[in-house]
Amino acid sequence: MALRAHGLTKRYGSHNTLVRAVDEVDLEAPTGQTLAIMGASGCGKSTLLHLLGGLQRPTDGQVWLGENRVDTMSERALARLRRDDVGFVFQSFHLMDELTAVENIELAALLAGRSPGRARKRALYLLDRVGLADRAMHLPSALSGGQRQRVAIARALSNEPLVVLADEPTGNLDTAATLEVLRLFDELHAAGQTLVVVTHDARIAAVADRVIAMRDGAFADDNRLVGTVYDGRR
Ligand SMILES: Nc1ncnc2c1ncn2[C@@H]1O[C@H](COP(=O)(O)OP(=O)(O)O)[C@@H](O)[C@H]1O
Ligand SMILES: [Mg+2]
């Protein structure tokens, strides 16, 4: 199992300001599964991803990434887990503006202790894999939104993470760029990468192995039918 959560809960505030952002969620994602999580704004999708990837600590419940228990980890171990075992992809890309595409990607490998030569080689390989070999020396400002997101996906893959967690990765993209990113996720899926994608886009959900609808911090509906387009009503 790549990812597992039990009774996962995150509350904000207290008494009359209490928000149950994530409310006793149970989840199991086998290695290689693509899981789509859909739901209205504010239902807890981002918080859930943050809990799964060790960006935030739960109020209650347990999370395992591979063999590692995440919720009780030390800060030091968490930093390492986020660096080595999780690849994050955000709606707004979060690239470093002053670094080129290849530098943005190799940074994660350098921080993980790879030699500069190996980090560069891996970054160039990943750029090629996302179809941007000819954009290695471009700054993010010289790339389109779809290209920036593909650089961000390459960066997420740089340390061969157990799981890629993507939070509305096509939320800022037009249709053509969305299709590029969609094709890339499809390729990652085919290559056996475990993926959890929060999305409003039914086209991404349609290629997922499993679609979970979230409401008020909890799973409202779970569609395990492979290849079935989620119709939003069931
Ligand atoms: N730092 C915070 N403090 C208080 N409430 C928060 C905080 N972050 C998120 N929330 C609340 O938790 C709920 C879930 O938020 P979020 O996970 O961002 O939802 P989504 O990603 O589905 O839009 C919302 O009601 C939001 O207002
Ligand atoms: Mg969100």
Tab-separated table of C-alpha atoms and ligand atoms in Angstrom:
chain	number	residue	atom	x	y	z
A	1	MET	CA	0.000	0.000	0.000
A	2	ALA	CA	1.510	3.341	-1.032
A	3	LEU	CA	-0.710	5.484	1.134
A	4	ARG	CA	-2.991	4.759	4.047
A	5	ALA	CA	-4.976	6.925	6.448
A	6	HIS	CA	-7.220	5.997	9.326
A	7	GLY	CA	-9.616	8.302	11.153
A	8	LEU	CA	-7.781	11.251	9.691
A	9	THR	CA	-9.097	14.486	11.184
A	10	LYS	CA	-8.085	18.128	11.037
A	11	ARG	CA	-9.982	20.742	13.002
A	12	TYR	CA	-9.380	24.477	12.974
A	13	GLY	CA	-10.466	26.903	15.670
A	14	SER	CA	-12.644	25.984	18.635
A	15	HIS	CA	-16.212	26.311	19.910
A	16	ASN	CA	-18.174	28.583	17.590
A	17	THR	CA	-15.245	28.979	15.187
A	18	LEU	CA	-14.688	25.220	14.940
A	19	VAL	CA	-14.205	23.915	11.389
A	20	ARG	CA	-13.878	20.200	10.725
A	21	ALA	CA	-11.783	20.584	7.606
A	22	VAL	CA	-11.103	16.839	7.438
A	23	ASP	CA	-13.388	14.598	9.428
A	24	GLU	CA	-12.426	10.975	10.183
A	25	VAL	CA	-11.297	10.019	6.730
A	26	ASP	CA	-10.198	6.443	5.987
A	27	LEU	CA	-8.188	5.920	2.833
A	28	GLU	CA	-6.084	3.265	1.154
A	29	ALA	CA	-4.245	3.829	-2.113
A	30	PRO	CA	-2.371	0.814	-3.502
A	31	THR	CA	0.893	1.397	-5.314
A	32	GLY	CA	0.236	2.523	-8.875
A	33	GLN	CA	-3.271	3.746	-8.273
A	34	THR	CA	-4.491	7.089	-9.578
A	35	LEU	CA	-7.004	8.532	-7.188
A	36	ALA	CA	-9.055	11.626	-7.989
A	37	ILE	CA	-10.660	13.656	-5.216
A	38	MET	CA	-13.447	16.013	-6.191
A	39	GLY	CA	-15.640	18.355	-4.211
A	40	ALA	CA	-16.777	21.919	-3.725
A	41	SER	CA	-14.450	24.685	-2.637
A	42	GLY	CA	-13.867	24.535	1.110
A	43	CYS	CA	-14.764	20.853	1.548
A	44	GLY	CA	-11.264	19.970	2.783
A	45	LYS	CA	-9.417	18.705	-0.280
A	46	SER	CA	-6.247	20.755	0.158
A	47	THR	CA	-6.118	20.067	3.873
A	48	LEU	CA	-6.422	16.340	3.188
A	49	LEU	CA	-3.516	16.450	0.700
A	50	HIS	CA	-1.412	18.410	3.195
A	51	LEU	CA	-2.075	15.822	5.893
A	52	LEU	CA	-1.222	12.953	3.531
A	53	GLY	CA	2.042	14.562	2.435
A	54	GLY	CA	3.225	15.721	5.840
A	55	LEU	CA	2.765	19.443	5.155
A	56	GLN	CA	0.340	19.685	8.069
A	57	ARG	CA	-0.211	17.547	11.137
A	58	PRO	CA	-3.621	16.031	11.821
A	59	THR	CA	-5.618	16.779	14.953
A	60	ASP	CA	-6.400	13.077	15.109
A	61	GLY	CA	-5.891	9.878	13.160
A	62	GLN	CA	-2.993	8.162	11.441
A	63	VAL	CA	-1.223	8.412	8.086
A	64	TRP	CA	1.250	5.982	6.551
A	65	LEU	CA	3.297	6.624	3.433
A	66	GLY	CA	4.689	3.282	2.399
A	67	GLU	CA	6.032	1.854	5.654
A	68	ASN	CA	6.432	5.225	7.314
A	69	ARG	CA	4.026	6.525	9.922
A	70	VAL	CA	3.717	10.208	9.010
A	71	ASP	CA	1.541	11.822	11.676
A	72	THR	CA	3.939	11.112	14.549
A	73	MET	CA	7.194	11.898	12.728
A	74	SER	CA	9.716	14.373	14.063
A	75	GLU	CA	10.013	17.659	12.152
A	76	ARG	CA	13.353	16.496	10.824
A	77	ALA	CA	11.966	13.215	9.520
A	78	LEU	CA	8.986	15.052	8.029
A	79	ALA	CA	11.233	17.432	6.115
A	80	ARG	CA	13.052	14.427	4.710
A	81	LEU	CA	9.824	12.655	3.830
A	82	ARG	CA	8.513	15.724	1.986
A	83	ARG	CA	11.776	15.981	0.093
A	84	ASP	CA	12.316	12.319	-0.805
A	85	ASP	CA	9.009	10.473	-0.735
A	86	VAL	CA	6.363	12.976	-1.809
A	87	GLY	CA	6.092	15.007	-4.999
A	88	PHE	CA	3.812	18.010	-4.670
A	89	VAL	CA	2.169	19.767	-7.596
A	90	PHE	CA	0.283	22.984	-6.880
A	91	GLN	CA	-2.272	24.955	-8.842
A	92	SER	CA	0.030	27.985	-9.036
A	93	PHE	CA	3.161	25.967	-9.968
A	94	HIS	CA	5.407	27.364	-7.163
A	95	LEU	CA	8.499	27.552	-9.358
A	96	MET	CA	11.466	29.723	-8.398
A	97	ASP	CA	11.269	32.721	-10.759
A	98	GLU	CA	15.015	33.353	-10.869
A	99	LEU	CA	15.957	29.755	-11.696
A	100	THR	CA	15.785	28.176	-15.146
A	101	ALA	CA	13.546	25.184	-15.831
A	102	VAL	CA	16.392	22.701	-15.404
A	103	GLU	CA	17.613	24.445	-12.236
A	104	ASN	CA	14.130	24.330	-10.721
A	105	ILE	CA	14.038	20.585	-11.285
A	106	GLU	CA	17.561	19.724	-10.156
A	107	LEU	CA	17.284	21.748	-6.949
A	108	ALA	CA	15.308	19.011	-5.220
A	109	ALA	CA	17.918	16.399	-6.146
A	110	LEU	CA	20.757	18.650	-4.989
A	111	LEU	CA	19.008	19.202	-1.658
A	112	ALA	CA	18.689	15.434	-1.368
A	113	GLY	CA	22.472	15.159	-1.660
A	114	ARG	CA	22.924	14.086	-5.288
A	115	SER	CA	26.053	15.275	-7.033
A	116	PRO	CA	25.594	18.276	-9.368
A	117	GLY	CA	26.370	16.098	-12.372
A	118	ARG	CA	23.805	13.457	-11.501
A	119	ALA	CA	21.196	16.040	-10.499
A	120	ARG	CA	21.579	17.804	-13.851
A	121	LYS	CA	21.395	14.550	-15.765
A	122	ARG	CA	18.216	13.513	-13.979
A	123	ALA	CA	16.657	16.971	-14.462
A	124	LEU	CA	17.363	16.902	-18.202
A	125	TYR	CA	15.916	13.404	-18.446
A	126	LEU	CA	12.751	14.552	-16.673
A	127	LEU	CA	12.460	17.659	-18.851
A	128	ASP	CA	12.617	15.411	-21.881
A	129	ARG	CA	9.992	13.169	-20.346
A	130	VAL	CA	7.565	16.077	-19.938
A	131	GLY	CA	8.256	17.220	-23.496
A	132	LEU	CA	10.341	20.294	-22.663
A	133	ALA	CA	13.899	19.278	-23.537
A	134	ASP	CA	14.238	22.453	-25.620
A	135	ARG	CA	13.179	24.710	-22.736
A	136	ALA	CA	15.847	23.706	-20.196
A	137	MET	CA	17.478	27.141	-20.019
A	138	HIS	CA	14.245	29.147	-20.005
A	139	LEU	CA	13.101	31.058	-16.957
A	140	PRO	CA	9.525	30.348	-15.814
A	141	SER	CA	8.502	33.814	-17.054
A	142	ALA	CA	9.383	32.697	-20.591
A	143	LEU	CA	7.153	29.615	-20.379
A	144	SER	CA	3.416	29.204	-20.860
A	145	GLY	CA	1.226	28.106	-17.958
A	146	GLY	CA	1.053	24.548	-19.251
A	147	GLN	CA	4.831	24.436	-19.682
A	148	ARG	CA	5.345	25.763	-16.155
A	149	GLN	CA	3.104	23.093	-14.764
A	150	ARG	CA	4.978	20.421	-16.692
A	151	VAL	CA	8.250	21.727	-15.183
A	152	ALA	CA	6.594	21.543	-11.762
A	153	ILE	CA	5.542	17.947	-12.447
A	154	ALA	CA	9.098	17.078	-13.532
A	155	ARG	CA	10.344	18.641	-10.288
A	156	ALA	CA	7.838	16.595	-8.297
A	157	LEU	CA	9.332	13.455	-9.862
A	158	SER	CA	12.963	14.346	-9.266
A	159	ASN	CA	13.501	12.136	-6.215
A	160	GLU	CA	11.316	9.270	-7.437
A	161	PRO	CA	8.582	9.842	-4.864
A	162	LEU	CA	6.338	7.110	-3.522
A	163	VAL	CA	3.379	9.313	-4.269
A	164	VAL	CA	2.631	12.460	-6.246
A	165	LEU	CA	0.046	14.726	-4.627
A	166	ALA	CA	-1.451	17.301	-6.993
A	167	ASP	CA	-3.782	20.062	-5.823
A	168	GLU	CA	-5.938	21.329	-8.708
A	169	PRO	CA	-2.988	21.047	-11.115
A	170	THR	CA	-5.008	22.313	-14.091
A	171	GLY	CA	-6.899	25.001	-12.174
A	172	ASN	CA	-4.915	27.825	-13.802
A	173	LEU	CA	-4.659	26.331	-17.280
A	174	ASP	CA	-6.557	26.728	-20.513
A	175	THR	CA	-7.963	23.731	-22.347
A	176	ALA	CA	-4.907	22.981	-24.498
A	177	ALA	CA	-2.554	23.141	-21.510
A	178	THR	CA	-4.969	21.066	-19.429
A	179	LEU	CA	-4.839	18.355	-22.082
A	180	GLU	CA	-1.018	18.387	-22.029
A	181	VAL	CA	-0.992	17.947	-18.275
A	182	LEU	CA	-3.709	15.327	-18.485
A	183	ARG	CA	-1.672	13.329	-20.986
A	184	LEU	CA	1.327	13.558	-18.688
A	185	PHE	CA	-0.622	12.249	-15.699
A	186	ASP	CA	-1.867	9.442	-17.884
A	187	GLU	CA	1.731	8.530	-18.763
A	188	LEU	CA	2.769	8.632	-15.117
A	189	HIS	CA	-0.139	6.375	-14.290
A	190	ALA	CA	0.903	3.945	-17.017
A	191	ALA	CA	4.447	3.984	-15.617
A	192	GLY	CA	3.116	2.865	-12.227
A	193	GLN	CA	3.372	6.143	-10.319
A	194	THR	CA	0.923	6.446	-7.429
A	195	LEU	CA	-1.038	9.685	-7.859
A	196	VAL	CA	-3.579	11.565	-5.792
A	197	VAL	CA	-5.116	14.427	-7.753
A	198	VAL	CA	-7.527	16.968	-6.363
A	199	THR	CA	-9.431	18.324	-9.317
A	200	HIS	CA	-12.578	19.988	-10.586
A	201	ASP	CA	-11.854	18.592	-14.012
A	202	ALA	CA	-14.005	15.614	-14.948
A	203	ARG	CA	-11.482	14.736	-17.674
A	204	ILE	CA	-8.819	14.040	-15.060
A	205	ALA	CA	-11.306	12.174	-12.924
A	206	ALA	CA	-12.239	10.103	-15.965
A	207	VAL	CA	-8.720	8.642	-16.249
A	208	ALA	CA	-8.472	7.886	-12.519
A	209	ASP	CA	-8.815	4.347	-11.149
A	210	ARG	CA	-10.977	5.685	-8.418
A	211	VAL	CA	-12.923	8.892	-7.850
A	212	ILE	CA	-13.802	10.083	-4.382
A	213	ALA	CA	-16.320	12.852	-3.837
A	214	MET	CA	-15.696	14.893	-0.720
A	215	ARG	CA	-18.226	16.917	1.229
A	216	ASP	CA	-17.767	18.780	4.521
A	217	GLY	CA	-14.457	17.092	5.261
A	218	ALA	CA	-15.666	13.554	4.656
A	219	PHE	CA	-15.921	11.139	1.755
A	220	ALA	CA	-19.419	11.434	0.386
A	221	ASP	CA	-19.139	8.977	-2.435
A	222	ASP	CA	-16.598	6.564	-3.774
A	223	ASN	CA	-16.621	5.372	-7.327
A	224	ARG	CA	-14.192	2.506	-7.856
A	225	LEU	CA	-15.300	1.665	-11.379
A	226	VAL	CA	-12.222	1.968	-13.537
A	227	GLY	CA	-12.756	4.176	-16.546
A	228	THR	CA	-16.198	5.359	-15.560
A	229	VAL	CA	-16.729	9.044	-16.053
A	230	TYR	CA	-17.821	10.626	-12.837
A	231	ASP	CA	-21.210	12.243	-13.373
A	232	GLY	CA	-21.329	14.197	-10.106
A	233	ARG	CA	-24.707	12.854	-9.009
A	234	ARG	CA	-24.251	9.323	-7.689
B	1	LIG	N1	-5.509	27.749	8.402
B	1	LIG	C1	-6.841	27.633	8.505
B	1	LIG	N2	-7.505	28.136	9.572
B	1	LIG	C2	-8.833	28.005	9.698
B	1	LIG	N3	-9.614	27.387	8.805
B	1	LIG	C3	-9.027	26.870	7.723
B	1	LIG	C4	-7.612	26.966	7.502
B	1	LIG	N4	-7.319	26.347	6.336
B	1	LIG	C5	-8.487	25.893	5.839
B	1	LIG	N5	-9.509	26.207	6.666
B	1	LIG	C6	-10.927	25.844	6.465
B	1	LIG	O1	-10.989	24.423	6.326
B	1	LIG	C7	-11.943	24.074	5.342
B	1	LIG	C8	-11.277	23.249	4.256
B	1	LIG	O2	-10.370	24.057	3.536
B	1	LIG	P1	-9.526	23.494	2.294
B	1	LIG	O3	-8.857	22.237	2.717
B	1	LIG	O4	-8.666	24.588	1.796
B	1	LIG	O5	-10.676	23.155	1.248
B	1	LIG	P2	-10.611	22.949	-0.343
B	1	LIG	O6	-9.199	22.692	-0.725
B	1	LIG	O7	-11.522	21.786	-0.597
B	1	LIG	O8	-11.147	24.200	-0.951
B	1	LIG	C9	-12.550	25.377	4.846
B	1	LIG	O9	-13.743	25.610	5.561
B	1	LIG	C10	-11.497	26.393	5.192
B	1	LIG	O10	-12.080	27.646	5.388
B	2	MG	MG	-7.991	23.665	-2.085
